[in-house]
Amino acid sequence: MIGLVALVVVFGMRKPAPIGHWDNADGQDRFLRAHRTAFAVLPTPAETIDVRTDFGFVRVYRFASAGAGTTGGGNLPLLLLPGRASATPVWADNVPELLRIGNVYTVGLSIGGWTAVNLALHRPDHIASMTVVDPVYVFADMPLGTIVRSIPAALPWLPGSWRDSFNSYTAGGVPVGDEPVADMIEAGMQHYRLRLPQPTRISKKRLGRLDLPVLAIIAGKSVMRDPQAAVETARRAWTSRCVRPKACSVEPAD
């Protein structure tokens, strides 16, 4: 009886993970299986590093570039940040070409772009330049219609087809069934519980403080924000302080 009481007390006083956690071991295993399948098409990493941070461990893969140093960038690294519920395999189609680049800049996809911009605002010392690919909560708010469509996809007990439907919607309508990367993302959406608050929009004033070269790629048909509003925000934030206006043009991508 004493042991049972002690167990109840310990369970009641336990502190959940500060960032998030897997809902169960089976869900984590499902994500890892999908991750391994999607990862198989990537080049073999030269090194796997687990970095301890204040928020837990971060898994980092280093892919060696045989051509580094031939394009003027030396052996400086290129850091890729994935989006929500995703991981390294989302960059599988890009890594082989990017390994030919020697320059240093951050690339962020979706919420990874939001993370990259915040990194550049708070810790810019080791960043030479930055590229953000269709980032969310950076240049414009997410449309109400997309938010509404995301709600069923975020409920883990609903069928996986609902999450596949939302992922297809955000990807321009392309089918995502039987795609290893899509399976990985769907598993992450279903089984990983975030505990951090929803990201907030980065203000135009803060964007104007970025003091490094930035390439912002804004999809012209994106459903994650109003593309034209995003372009206008970027233009107002940066071109007014640009020394060479032609080098600071901001245009939506088709």
Coordinates of N, CA and C in Angstrom, one line a residue:
M1 N 0.8 -1.2 0.0 CA 0.0 0.0 0.0 C 0.9 1.3 0.0
I2 N 1.9 1.2 0.8 CA 2.8 2.4 0.9 C 3.5 2.6 -0.5
G3 N 3.9 1.5 -1.1 CA 4.5 1.6 -2.4 C 3.6 2.2 -3.4
L4 N 2.3 1.9 -3.4 CA 1.3 2.4 -4.3 C 1.1 3.9 -4.1
V5 N 1.0 4.3 -2.8 CA 0.9 5.7 -2.5 C 2.1 6.5 -3.0
A6 N 3.3 6.0 -2.8 CA 4.5 6.6 -3.3 C 4.5 6.8 -4.8
L7 N 4.0 5.7 -5.5 CA 4.0 5.8 -6.9 C 3.0 6.9 -7.4
V8 N 1.9 7.0 -6.7 CA 0.9 8.0 -7.1 C 1.5 9.4 -6.9
V9 N 2.2 9.6 -5.8 CA 2.8 10.9 -5.5 C 3.9 11.3 -6.5
V10 N 4.7 10.3 -6.8 CA 5.8 10.5 -7.8 C 5.2 10.9 -9.2
F11 N 4.1 10.2 -9.6 CA 3.5 10.4 -10.8 C 2.8 11.8 -10.9
G12 N 2.3 12.2 -9.7 CA 1.6 13.5 -9.6 C 2.6 14.7 -9.6
M13 N 3.8 14.4 -9.2 CA 4.8 15.5 -9.1 C 5.8 15.5 -10.3
R14 N 5.7 14.6 -11.2 CA 6.6 14.5 -12.3 C 6.4 15.7 -13.2
K15 N 7.4 16.2 -13.8 CA 7.4 17.3 -14.7 C 7.5 16.8 -16.2
P16 N 6.4 17.1 -17.0 CA 6.5 16.7 -18.4 C 7.6 17.3 -19.1
A17 N 7.9 16.8 -20.3 CA 9.0 17.4 -21.1 C 8.7 18.8 -21.4
P18 N 9.7 19.8 -21.2 CA 9.4 21.2 -21.4 C 9.0 21.6 -22.8
I19 N 9.5 20.8 -23.8 CA 9.2 21.1 -25.2 C 8.1 20.3 -25.8
G20 N 8.2 19.0 -25.6 CA 7.3 18.0 -26.1 C 7.7 16.6 -25.8
H21 N 6.9 15.7 -26.3 CA 7.2 14.3 -26.0 C 6.3 13.4 -27.0
W22 N 6.8 12.1 -27.1 CA 6.0 11.2 -27.9 C 4.9 10.7 -27.1
D23 N 3.7 10.4 -27.7 CA 2.6 10.0 -27.0 C 2.7 8.6 -26.4
N24 N 3.5 7.7 -27.2 CA 3.8 6.4 -26.7 C 4.9 5.8 -27.5
A25 N 5.5 4.7 -27.0 CA 6.6 4.1 -27.7 C 6.3 3.6 -29.1
D26 N 5.1 3.1 -29.3 CA 4.7 2.6 -30.6 C 4.7 3.8 -31.6
G27 N 4.2 4.9 -31.2 CA 4.2 6.1 -32.1 C 5.6 6.6 -32.4
Q28 N 6.5 6.6 -31.5 CA 7.9 6.9 -31.7 C 8.5 5.9 -32.7
D29 N 8.3 4.7 -32.5 CA 8.8 3.6 -33.3 C 8.3 3.8 -34.8
R30 N 7.1 4.2 -34.9 CA 6.5 4.4 -36.2 C 7.2 5.5 -37.0
F31 N 7.4 6.6 -36.2 CA 8.1 7.8 -36.8 C 9.6 7.4 -37.2
L32 N 10.3 6.6 -36.3 CA 11.6 6.3 -36.6 C 11.7 5.3 -37.8
R33 N 10.8 4.4 -37.9 CA 10.8 3.5 -39.1 C 10.6 4.4 -40.4
A34 N 9.7 5.3 -40.4 CA 9.4 6.2 -41.6 C 10.7 7.0 -41.8
H35 N 11.3 7.5 -40.7 CA 12.5 8.3 -40.9 C 13.6 7.5 -41.5
R36 N 13.8 6.2 -41.1 CA 14.9 5.4 -41.7 C 14.6 5.2 -43.2
T37 N 13.4 4.9 -43.5 CA 13.0 4.7 -45.0 C 13.3 5.9 -45.8
A38 N 12.9 7.1 -45.3 CA 13.1 8.3 -46.0 C 14.6 8.7 -46.1
F39 N 15.3 8.4 -45.0 CA 16.7 8.7 -44.9 C 17.6 7.9 -45.9
A40 N 17.1 6.8 -46.3 CA 17.9 5.8 -47.1 C 18.4 6.5 -48.4
V41 N 17.6 7.4 -49.0 CA 18.0 8.0 -50.3 C 19.0 9.1 -50.1
L42 N 19.4 9.5 -48.9 CA 20.3 10.6 -48.7 C 21.8 10.0 -48.8
P43 N 22.7 10.9 -49.0 CA 24.1 10.4 -49.0 C 24.4 9.9 -47.5
T44 N 25.4 9.1 -47.4 CA 25.8 8.6 -46.1 C 26.4 9.7 -45.3
P45 N 25.9 10.0 -44.1 CA 26.5 11.1 -43.3 C 28.0 10.8 -42.9
A46 N 28.8 11.8 -42.9 CA 30.2 11.6 -42.5 C 30.2 11.5 -40.9
E47 N 29.2 12.1 -40.3 CA 29.2 12.1 -38.8 C 27.8 12.4 -38.3
T48 N 27.5 11.7 -37.2 CA 26.3 11.9 -36.5 C 26.6 12.5 -35.1
I49 N 26.0 13.6 -34.8 CA 26.3 14.3 -33.6 C 25.0 14.6 -32.8
D50 N 25.1 14.3 -31.5 CA 24.0 14.6 -30.6 C 24.5 15.8 -29.7
V51 N 23.8 17.0 -29.9 CA 24.2 18.2 -29.3 C 23.3 18.5 -28.1
R52 N 23.9 18.6 -26.9 CA 23.1 18.9 -25.7 C 22.8 20.4 -25.7
T53 N 21.5 20.7 -25.5 CA 21.1 22.1 -25.4 C 20.2 22.2 -24.1
D54 N 19.8 23.5 -23.8 CA 19.0 23.7 -22.6 C 17.6 23.0 -22.7
F55 N 17.2 22.7 -24.0 CA 15.9 22.1 -24.2 C 16.0 20.6 -24.5
G56 N 17.2 20.0 -24.4 CA 17.3 18.6 -24.7 C 18.4 18.4 -25.7
F57 N 18.5 17.1 -26.2 CA 19.5 16.8 -27.3 C 18.9 17.1 -28.7
V58 N 19.8 17.6 -29.5 CA 19.4 17.8 -30.9 C 20.3 16.9 -31.8
R59 N 19.7 16.1 -32.6 CA 20.5 15.2 -33.5 C 20.9 16.0 -34.8
V60 N 22.2 16.0 -35.1 CA 22.7 16.7 -36.2 C 23.5 15.7 -37.1
Y61 N 23.2 15.7 -38.4 CA 24.0 14.9 -39.4 C 24.9 15.8 -40.2
R62 N 26.2 15.4 -40.3 CA 27.1 16.2 -41.1 C 27.4 15.4 -42.4
F63 N 27.1 16.0 -43.5 CA 27.3 15.5 -44.8 C 28.5 16.2 -45.4
A64 N 29.6 15.4 -45.7 CA 30.8 15.9 -46.2 C 30.7 16.3 -47.6
S65 N 31.3 17.5 -48.0 CA 31.3 18.0 -49.3 C 32.7 17.8 -49.9
A66 N 32.8 17.0 -50.9 CA 34.1 16.8 -51.6 C 34.5 18.1 -52.3
G67 N 33.6 18.9 -52.8 CA 33.9 20.1 -53.5 C 34.0 21.4 -52.7
A68 N 33.9 21.2 -51.4 CA 34.0 22.4 -50.5 C 35.4 23.1 -50.7
G69 N 35.4 24.4 -50.9 CA 36.6 25.1 -51.1 C 36.9 25.4 -52.5
T70 N 36.0 24.9 -53.5 CA 36.3 25.2 -54.9 C 35.4 26.3 -55.4
T71 N 34.4 26.7 -54.6 CA 33.5 27.8 -55.0 C 33.6 29.1 -54.2
G72 N 34.7 29.2 -53.5 CA 35.0 30.5 -52.8 C 34.5 30.5 -51.4
G73 N 33.9 29.5 -51.0 CA 33.3 29.5 -49.6 C 34.1 28.7 -48.6
G74 N 35.3 28.1 -49.0 CA 36.1 27.3 -48.1 C 35.3 26.1 -47.6
N75 N 35.6 25.8 -46.4 CA 34.9 24.6 -45.7 C 33.8 25.1 -44.8
L76 N 33.3 26.2 -45.0 CA 32.2 26.7 -44.1 C 30.9 25.9 -44.3
P77 N 30.2 25.6 -43.2 CA 29.1 24.7 -43.2 C 27.8 25.4 -43.7
L78 N 26.9 24.6 -44.2 CA 25.6 25.0 -44.7 C 24.6 24.3 -43.7
L79 N 23.8 25.1 -43.0 CA 22.9 24.5 -42.0 C 21.4 24.5 -42.6
L80 N 20.8 23.3 -42.5 CA 19.4 23.2 -43.0 C 18.5 22.9 -41.8
L81 N 17.4 23.6 -41.7 CA 16.5 23.5 -40.7 C 15.1 23.0 -41.2
P82 N 14.6 21.8 -40.8 CA 13.4 21.3 -41.3 C 12.2 22.0 -40.7
G83 N 11.0 21.7 -41.2 CA 9.7 22.3 -40.7 C 9.1 21.4 -39.6
R84 N 7.9 21.8 -39.3 CA 7.1 21.2 -38.2 C 6.9 19.7 -38.5
A85 N 7.1 18.9 -37.4 CA 6.9 17.4 -37.5 C 7.8 16.7 -38.6
S86 N 8.8 17.4 -39.0 CA 9.7 16.8 -40.1 C 11.1 16.6 -39.5
A87 N 12.0 16.2 -40.4 CA 13.4 16.0 -40.0 C 14.3 16.0 -41.3
T88 N 15.5 15.6 -41.1 CA 16.5 15.8 -42.2 C 16.1 15.2 -43.5
P89 N 15.4 14.1 -43.6 CA 15.0 13.5 -45.0 C 14.2 14.5 -45.8
V90 N 13.6 15.5 -45.3 CA 12.8 16.4 -46.1 C 13.7 17.1 -47.1
W91 N 15.0 17.2 -46.8 CA 16.0 17.8 -47.7 C 16.7 16.8 -48.7
A92 N 16.1 15.6 -48.8 CA 16.8 14.6 -49.6 C 17.1 15.0 -51.0
D93 N 16.1 15.7 -51.6 CA 16.3 16.1 -53.0 C 17.3 17.2 -53.2
N94 N 17.6 17.9 -52.1 CA 18.4 19.1 -52.2 C 19.8 18.9 -51.8
V95 N 20.1 18.0 -50.9 CA 21.4 17.8 -50.3 C 22.5 17.6 -51.3
P96 N 22.3 16.7 -52.3 CA 23.4 16.4 -53.3 C 23.9 17.7 -54.0
E97 N 23.0 18.6 -54.4 CA 23.4 19.8 -55.0 C 23.9 20.8 -54.1
L98 N 23.4 20.9 -52.9 CA 23.8 21.8 -51.9 C 25.2 21.5 -51.4
L99 N 25.6 20.2 -51.5 CA 27.0 19.8 -51.1 C 28.0 20.5 -52.0
R100 N 27.6 21.0 -53.1 CA 28.6 21.6 -54.0 C 28.8 23.1 -53.6
I101 N 28.0 23.6 -52.7 CA 28.1 25.0 -52.3 C 29.1 25.1 -51.1
G102 N 29.9 26.1 -51.1 CA 30.9 26.3 -50.0 C 30.5 27.5 -49.1
N103 N 29.6 28.3 -49.5 CA 29.3 29.5 -48.8 C 28.4 29.1 -47.6
V104 N 28.4 30.0 -46.6 CA 27.6 29.8 -45.4 C 26.3 30.5 -45.3
Y105 N 25.2 29.9 -45.2 CA 24.0 30.5 -44.9 C 23.0 29.5 -44.3
T106 N 22.0 30.0 -43.6 CA 21.0 29.2 -43.0 C 19.8 29.0 -44.1
V107 N 19.3 27.9 -44.2 CA 18.1 27.6 -45.0 C 17.0 27.1 -44.1
G108 N 15.9 27.7 -44.1 CA 14.8 27.3 -43.2 C 13.5 27.1 -44.1
L109 N 12.9 26.0 -43.8 CA 11.6 25.6 -44.5 C 10.5 25.7 -43.6
S110 N 9.4 26.4 -44.0 CA 8.2 26.6 -43.2 C 8.6 27.1 -41.8
I111 N 8.3 26.4 -40.7 CA 8.6 26.9 -39.4 C 10.1 26.9 -39.1
G112 N 10.8 26.1 -39.9 CA 12.3 26.2 -39.8 C 12.8 27.5 -40.3
G113 N 12.1 28.2 -41.2 CA 12.4 29.6 -41.6 C 12.2 30.5 -40.5
W114 N 11.1 30.4 -39.7 CA 10.9 31.2 -38.5 C 12.0 31.0 -37.5
T115 N 12.4 29.8 -37.3 CA 13.5 29.5 -36.4 C 14.8 30.1 -36.9
A116 N 15.1 30.1 -38.2 CA 16.3 30.6 -38.8 C 16.4 32.1 -38.6
V117 N 15.2 32.8 -38.8 CA 15.2 34.3 -38.6 C 15.4 34.7 -37.2
N118 N 14.8 33.9 -36.3 CA 15.0 34.2 -34.8 C 16.5 34.0 -34.4
L119 N 17.1 32.9 -35.0 CA 18.5 32.7 -34.7 C 19.3 33.9 -35.2
A120 N 19.0 34.4 -36.4 CA 19.8 35.5 -37.0 C 19.6 36.8 -36.2
L121 N 18.4 36.9 -35.6 CA 18.1 38.1 -34.7 C 18.8 38.0 -33.4
H122 N 18.9 36.8 -32.8 CA 19.4 36.7 -31.5 C 20.9 36.3 -31.4
R123 N 21.3 35.5 -32.4 CA 22.7 35.0 -32.4 C 23.3 35.1 -33.8
P124 N 23.5 36.3 -34.3 CA 24.0 36.5 -35.7 C 25.5 36.3 -35.9
D125 N 26.2 36.2 -34.8 CA 27.7 36.3 -34.9 C 28.3 35.2 -35.9
H126 N 27.7 34.0 -35.9 CA 28.3 33.0 -36.7 C 27.5 32.7 -38.0
I127 N 26.7 33.6 -38.4 CA 25.9 33.4 -39.7 C 26.4 34.4 -40.7
A128 N 26.8 33.9 -41.9 CA 27.3 34.8 -42.9 C 26.1 35.3 -43.8
S129 N 25.1 34.4 -44.1 CA 23.9 34.8 -44.8 C 22.8 33.8 -44.6
M130 N 21.6 34.1 -45.0 CA 20.5 33.3 -44.7 C 19.5 33.2 -45.9
T131 N 19.0 32.0 -46.1 CA 17.9 31.8 -47.0 C 16.7 31.2 -46.3
V132 N 15.5 31.8 -46.5 CA 14.3 31.2 -46.0 C 13.4 30.8 -47.1
V133 N 12.9 29.6 -47.1 CA 12.0 29.1 -48.1 C 10.6 29.0 -47.6
D134 N 9.8 29.9 -48.1 CA 8.3 30.0 -47.8 C 8.1 29.9 -46.3
P135 N 8.7 30.7 -45.5 CA 8.6 30.6 -44.1 C 7.2 31.0 -43.6
V136 N 6.8 30.5 -42.5 CA 5.5 30.9 -41.8 C 5.8 31.8 -40.7
Y137 N 4.8 32.7 -40.4 CA 4.9 33.7 -39.3 C 6.2 34.6 -39.3
V138 N 6.6 34.8 -40.6 CA 7.7 35.7 -40.7 C 7.3 37.0 -41.5
F139 N 6.7 36.9 -42.6 CA 6.3 38.0 -43.4 C 4.8 38.3 -43.4
A140 N 4.0 37.3 -43.0 CA 2.6 37.5 -43.0 C 2.0 36.5 -42.1
D141 N 0.8 36.7 -41.7 CA 0.0 35.8 -40.8 C -0.5 34.6 -41.7
M142 N -0.8 33.5 -41.0 CA -1.4 32.4 -41.7 C -2.8 32.7 -41.9
P143 N -3.4 32.4 -43.1 CA -4.8 32.7 -43.4 C -5.7 31.9 -42.5
L144 N -6.9 32.4 -42.2 CA -7.8 31.8 -41.4 C -8.3 30.4 -42.0
G145 N -8.4 30.4 -43.3 CA -8.8 29.1 -43.9 C -7.8 28.0 -43.7
T146 N -6.5 28.3 -43.8 CA -5.5 27.3 -43.6 C -5.5 26.9 -42.1
I147 N -5.7 27.8 -41.2 CA -5.7 27.5 -39.8 C -6.9 26.5 -39.5
V148 N -8.1 26.8 -40.1 CA -9.2 26.0 -39.9 C -9.0 24.6 -40.4
R149 N -8.4 24.5 -41.6 CA -8.1 23.2 -42.2 C -7.0 22.4 -41.4
S150 N -6.2 23.1 -40.7 CA -5.1 22.4 -39.9 C -5.6 21.8 -38.6
I151 N -6.8 22.3 -38.1 CA -7.3 21.8 -36.8 C -7.6 20.3 -36.9
P152 N -8.3 19.7 -37.8 CA -8.6 18.3 -37.8 C -7.3 17.5 -38.0
A153 N -6.3 18.1 -38.8 CA -5.1 17.4 -39.0 C -4.2 17.3 -37.8
A154 N -4.5 18.2 -36.8 CA -3.7 18.2 -35.6 C -4.2 17.3 -34.5
L155 N -5.4 16.7 -34.7 CA -6.0 15.9 -33.8 C -5.6 14.4 -34.0
P156 N -4.8 13.8 -33.1 CA -4.1 12.6 -33.3 C -5.1 11.4 -33.5
W157 N -6.3 11.5 -32.9 CA -7.2 10.3 -33.0 C -8.0 10.2 -34.3
L158 N -7.9 11.3 -35.1 CA -8.5 11.2 -36.4 C -7.7 10.4 -37.4
P159 N -8.4 9.9 -38.5 CA -7.6 9.1 -39.5 C -6.4 9.8 -40.1
G160 N -5.4 9.0 -40.4 CA -4.2 9.6 -41.0 C -4.5 10.3 -42.4
S161 N -5.6 9.8 -43.0 CA -5.9 10.4 -44.3 C -6.3 11.9 -44.2
W162 N -6.7 12.4 -43.0 CA -7.0 13.8 -42.8 C -5.7 14.6 -42.8
R163 N -4.7 14.0 -42.1 CA -3.4 14.7 -42.1 C -2.8 14.7 -43.5
D164 N -2.9 13.6 -44.2 CA -2.4 13.5 -45.6 C -3.1 14.5 -46.5
S165 N -4.4 14.7 -46.3 CA -5.1 15.7 -47.0 C -4.6 17.1 -46.8
F166 N -4.3 17.4 -45.5 CA -3.8 18.7 -45.2 C -2.4 18.9 -45.8
N167 N -1.6 17.9 -45.6 CA -0.2 18.0 -46.2 C -0.2 18.2 -47.7
S168 N -1.1 17.5 -48.4 CA -1.3 17.7 -49.8 C -1.8 19.1 -50.1
Y169 N -2.7 19.6 -49.3 CA -3.2 21.0 -49.5 C -2.0 22.0 -49.4
T170 N -1.2 21.8 -48.4 CA -0.1 22.8 -48.2 C 1.0 22.6 -49.3
A171 N 1.0 21.4 -50.0 CA 2.1 21.2 -51.0 C 1.5 21.4 -52.4
G172 N 0.5 22.2 -52.5 CA 0.0 22.5 -53.8 C -0.9 21.5 -54.5
G173 N -1.4 20.6 -53.7 CA -2.3 19.6 -54.2 C -1.7 18.3 -54.7
V174 N -0.3 18.2 -54.6 CA 0.3 17.0 -55.0 C 0.0 15.8 -54.1
P175 N -0.2 14.6 -54.6 CA -0.5 13.4 -53.7 C 0.6 13.1 -52.8
V176 N 0.3 12.7 -51.6 CA 1.4 12.4 -50.6 C 1.3 11.0 -50.1
G177 N 0.4 10.2 -50.7 CA 0.3 8.8 -50.3 C 1.5 8.0 -50.7
D178 N 1.9 7.1 -49.8 CA 3.1 6.2 -50.1 C 4.4 7.0 -50.3
E179 N 4.5 8.2 -49.9 CA 5.7 9.0 -50.0 C 6.4 8.9 -48.6
P180 N 7.7 8.3 -48.6 CA 8.4 8.2 -47.3 C 8.4 9.4 -46.5
V181 N 8.8 10.6 -47.1 CA 8.9 11.8 -46.3 C 7.5 12.2 -45.8
A182 N 6.5 12.0 -46.6 CA 5.1 12.4 -46.1 C 4.7 11.4 -45.0
D183 N 5.0 10.1 -45.1 CA 4.7 9.2 -44.0 C 5.4 9.6 -42.7
M184 N 6.7 10.1 -42.8 CA 7.4 10.5 -41.6 C 6.7 11.8 -41.0
I185 N 6.3 12.7 -41.8 CA 5.7 13.9 -41.3 C 4.3 13.6 -40.7
E186 N 3.6 12.7 -41.3 CA 2.3 12.3 -40.8 C 2.4 11.6 -39.4
A187 N 3.4 10.8 -39.3 CA 3.7 10.1 -38.0 C 4.1 11.1 -37.0
G188 N 4.9 12.1 -37.3 CA 5.3 13.1 -36.4 C 4.1 13.9 -35.9
M189 N 3.2 14.3 -36.9 CA 2.0 15.1 -36.5 C 1.1 14.3 -35.6
Q190 N 1.0 13.0 -35.8 CA 0.1 12.2 -35.0 C 0.6 11.9 -33.6
H191 N 1.9 11.6 -33.5 CA 2.4 11.0 -32.3 C 3.3 11.9 -31.4
Y192 N 3.7 13.1 -31.9 CA 4.5 14.0 -31.1 C 3.7 15.1 -30.5
R193 N 3.8 15.3 -29.2 CA 3.0 16.4 -28.6 C 3.9 17.6 -28.2
L194 N 3.6 18.7 -28.9 CA 4.4 19.9 -28.6 C 3.8 20.5 -27.3
R195 N 4.7 21.1 -26.5 CA 4.3 21.8 -25.3 C 4.6 23.3 -25.3
L196 N 5.4 23.7 -26.3 CA 5.7 25.1 -26.4 C 4.5 25.9 -27.0
P197 N 4.4 27.2 -26.8 CA 3.2 27.9 -27.3 C 3.4 28.1 -28.8
Q198 N 2.3 28.4 -29.5 CA 2.3 28.7 -30.9 C 3.3 29.8 -31.3
P199 N 4.1 29.7 -32.3 CA 5.0 30.8 -32.7 C 4.2 32.0 -33.0
T200 N 4.8 33.2 -32.7 CA 4.2 34.5 -33.0 C 4.9 35.1 -34.2
R201 N 4.1 35.9 -34.9 CA 4.6 36.6 -36.1 C 5.8 37.5 -35.7
I202 N 6.8 37.5 -36.5 CA 8.0 38.4 -36.4 C 7.6 39.7 -36.9
S203 N 7.8 40.8 -36.1 CA 7.4 42.1 -36.6 C 8.2 42.7 -37.7
K204 N 7.7 43.6 -38.4 CA 8.5 44.3 -39.5 C 9.6 45.0 -38.9
K205 N 9.5 45.6 -37.7 CA 10.5 46.3 -37.1 C 11.7 45.4 -36.8
R206 N 11.4 44.2 -36.3 CA 12.5 43.2 -36.0 C 13.1 42.7 -37.2
L207 N 12.3 42.5 -38.3 CA 12.9 42.1 -39.6 C 13.9 43.1 -40.1
G208 N 13.6 44.4 -39.9 CA 14.5 45.5 -40.3 C 15.8 45.5 -39.6
R209 N 15.9 44.8 -38.5 CA 17.2 44.7 -37.7 C 18.2 43.7 -38.3
L210 N 17.7 42.8 -39.1 CA 18.6 41.8 -39.7 C 19.7 42.5 -40.5
D211 N 20.9 42.2 -40.1 CA 22.1 42.9 -40.7 C 23.0 41.9 -41.4
L212 N 22.4 41.1 -42.3 CA 23.2 40.1 -43.0 C 22.4 39.8 -44.3
P213 N 23.1 39.3 -45.4 CA 22.4 39.0 -46.6 C 21.3 38.0 -46.4
V214 N 20.1 38.3 -47.0 CA 19.0 37.4 -46.9 C 18.3 37.1 -48.2
L215 N 18.1 35.9 -48.5 CA 17.4 35.5 -49.7 C 16.0 34.9 -49.2
A216 N 14.9 35.6 -49.5 CA 13.6 35.1 -49.1 C 12.9 34.6 -50.3
I217 N 12.5 33.3 -50.3 CA 11.8 32.7 -51.4 C 10.4 32.5 -50.9
I218 N 9.4 33.3 -51.5 CA 8.0 33.3 -51.1 C 7.2 32.7 -52.3
A219 N 6.6 31.5 -52.0 CA 5.9 30.8 -53.1 C 4.6 31.6 -53.5
G220 N 4.5 31.9 -54.8 CA 3.4 32.7 -55.3 C 2.1 32.1 -55.1
K221 N 2.0 30.8 -55.0 CA 0.7 30.2 -54.9 C 0.6 29.5 -53.5
S222 N 1.3 29.9 -52.5 CA 1.3 29.3 -51.2 C 0.0 29.6 -50.5
V223 N -0.5 28.6 -49.7 CA -1.7 28.7 -48.9 C -1.3 29.0 -47.5
M224 N 0.0 29.1 -47.2 CA 0.4 29.4 -45.8 C 0.4 30.9 -45.4
R225 N 0.2 31.7 -46.4 CA 0.1 33.2 -46.2 C -0.3 33.8 -47.5
D226 N -0.6 35.1 -47.4 CA -0.9 35.9 -48.6 C 0.4 36.3 -49.3
P227 N 0.8 35.7 -50.4 CA 2.1 35.9 -51.0 C 2.4 37.4 -51.2
Q228 N 1.4 38.1 -51.8 CA 1.7 39.5 -52.1 C 1.9 40.3 -50.8
A229 N 1.1 40.1 -49.8 CA 1.3 40.7 -48.5 C 2.7 40.4 -47.9
A230 N 3.1 39.2 -48.1 CA 4.4 38.8 -47.6 C 5.5 39.6 -48.3
V231 N 5.4 39.7 -49.6 CA 6.4 40.4 -50.4 C 6.4 41.9 -50.0
E232 N 5.3 42.5 -49.8 CA 5.2 43.9 -49.4 C 5.9 44.1 -48.0
T233 N 5.6 43.2 -47.1 CA 6.3 43.2 -45.8 C 7.8 43.2 -45.9
A234 N 8.3 42.2 -46.6 CA 9.7 42.1 -46.8 C 10.3 43.3 -47.5
R235 N 9.6 43.9 -48.5 CA 10.1 45.0 -49.2 C 10.2 46.2 -48.3
R236 N 9.1 46.4 -47.5 CA 9.1 47.6 -46.6 C 10.2 47.4 -45.5
A237 N 10.4 46.2 -45.0 CA 11.4 46.0 -43.9 C 12.8 46.2 -44.4
W238 N 13.1 45.9 -45.6 CA 14.5 45.8 -46.1 C 14.9 46.9 -47.1
T239 N 14.1 47.1 -48.1 CA 14.6 48.0 -49.2 C 14.8 49.4 -48.7
S240 N 14.1 49.9 -47.7 CA 14.3 51.3 -47.2 C 15.7 51.5 -46.6
R241 N 16.4 50.4 -46.2 CA 17.7 50.5 -45.6 C 18.8 49.9 -46.5
C242 N 18.4 49.6 -47.7 CA 19.4 48.9 -48.6 C 20.3 49.9 -49.3
V243 N 21.6 49.6 -49.3 CA 22.5 50.5 -49.9 C 22.4 50.4 -51.4
R244 N 22.2 49.2 -51.9 CA 22.1 48.9 -53.4 C 20.7 48.4 -53.7
P245 N 19.8 49.2 -54.0 CA 18.4 48.8 -54.2 C 18.2 47.6 -55.2
K246 N 19.0 47.5 -56.2 CA 18.8 46.4 -57.2 C 19.2 45.1 -56.5
A247 N 20.0 45.1 -55.5 CA 20.4 43.9 -54.8 C 19.4 43.5 -53.7
C248 N 18.4 44.4 -53.5 CA 17.5 44.1 -52.4 C 16.1 44.0 -53.0
S249 N 15.9 43.6 -54.2 CA 14.6 43.5 -54.8 C 13.9 42.3 -54.1
V250 N 12.6 42.4 -54.0 CA 11.8 41.3 -53.4 C 10.7 41.0 -54.3
E251 N 10.6 39.7 -54.8 CA 9.6 39.3 -55.7 C 9.1 37.9 -55.4
P252 N 7.8 37.6 -55.6 CA 7.2 36.3 -55.3 C 7.7 35.3 -56.3
A253 N 7.8 34.0 -55.9 CA 8.2 33.0 -56.8 C 6.9 32.4 -57.4
D254 N 6.9 31.9 -58.6 CA 5.7 31.3 -59.2 C 5.4 29.9 -58.5

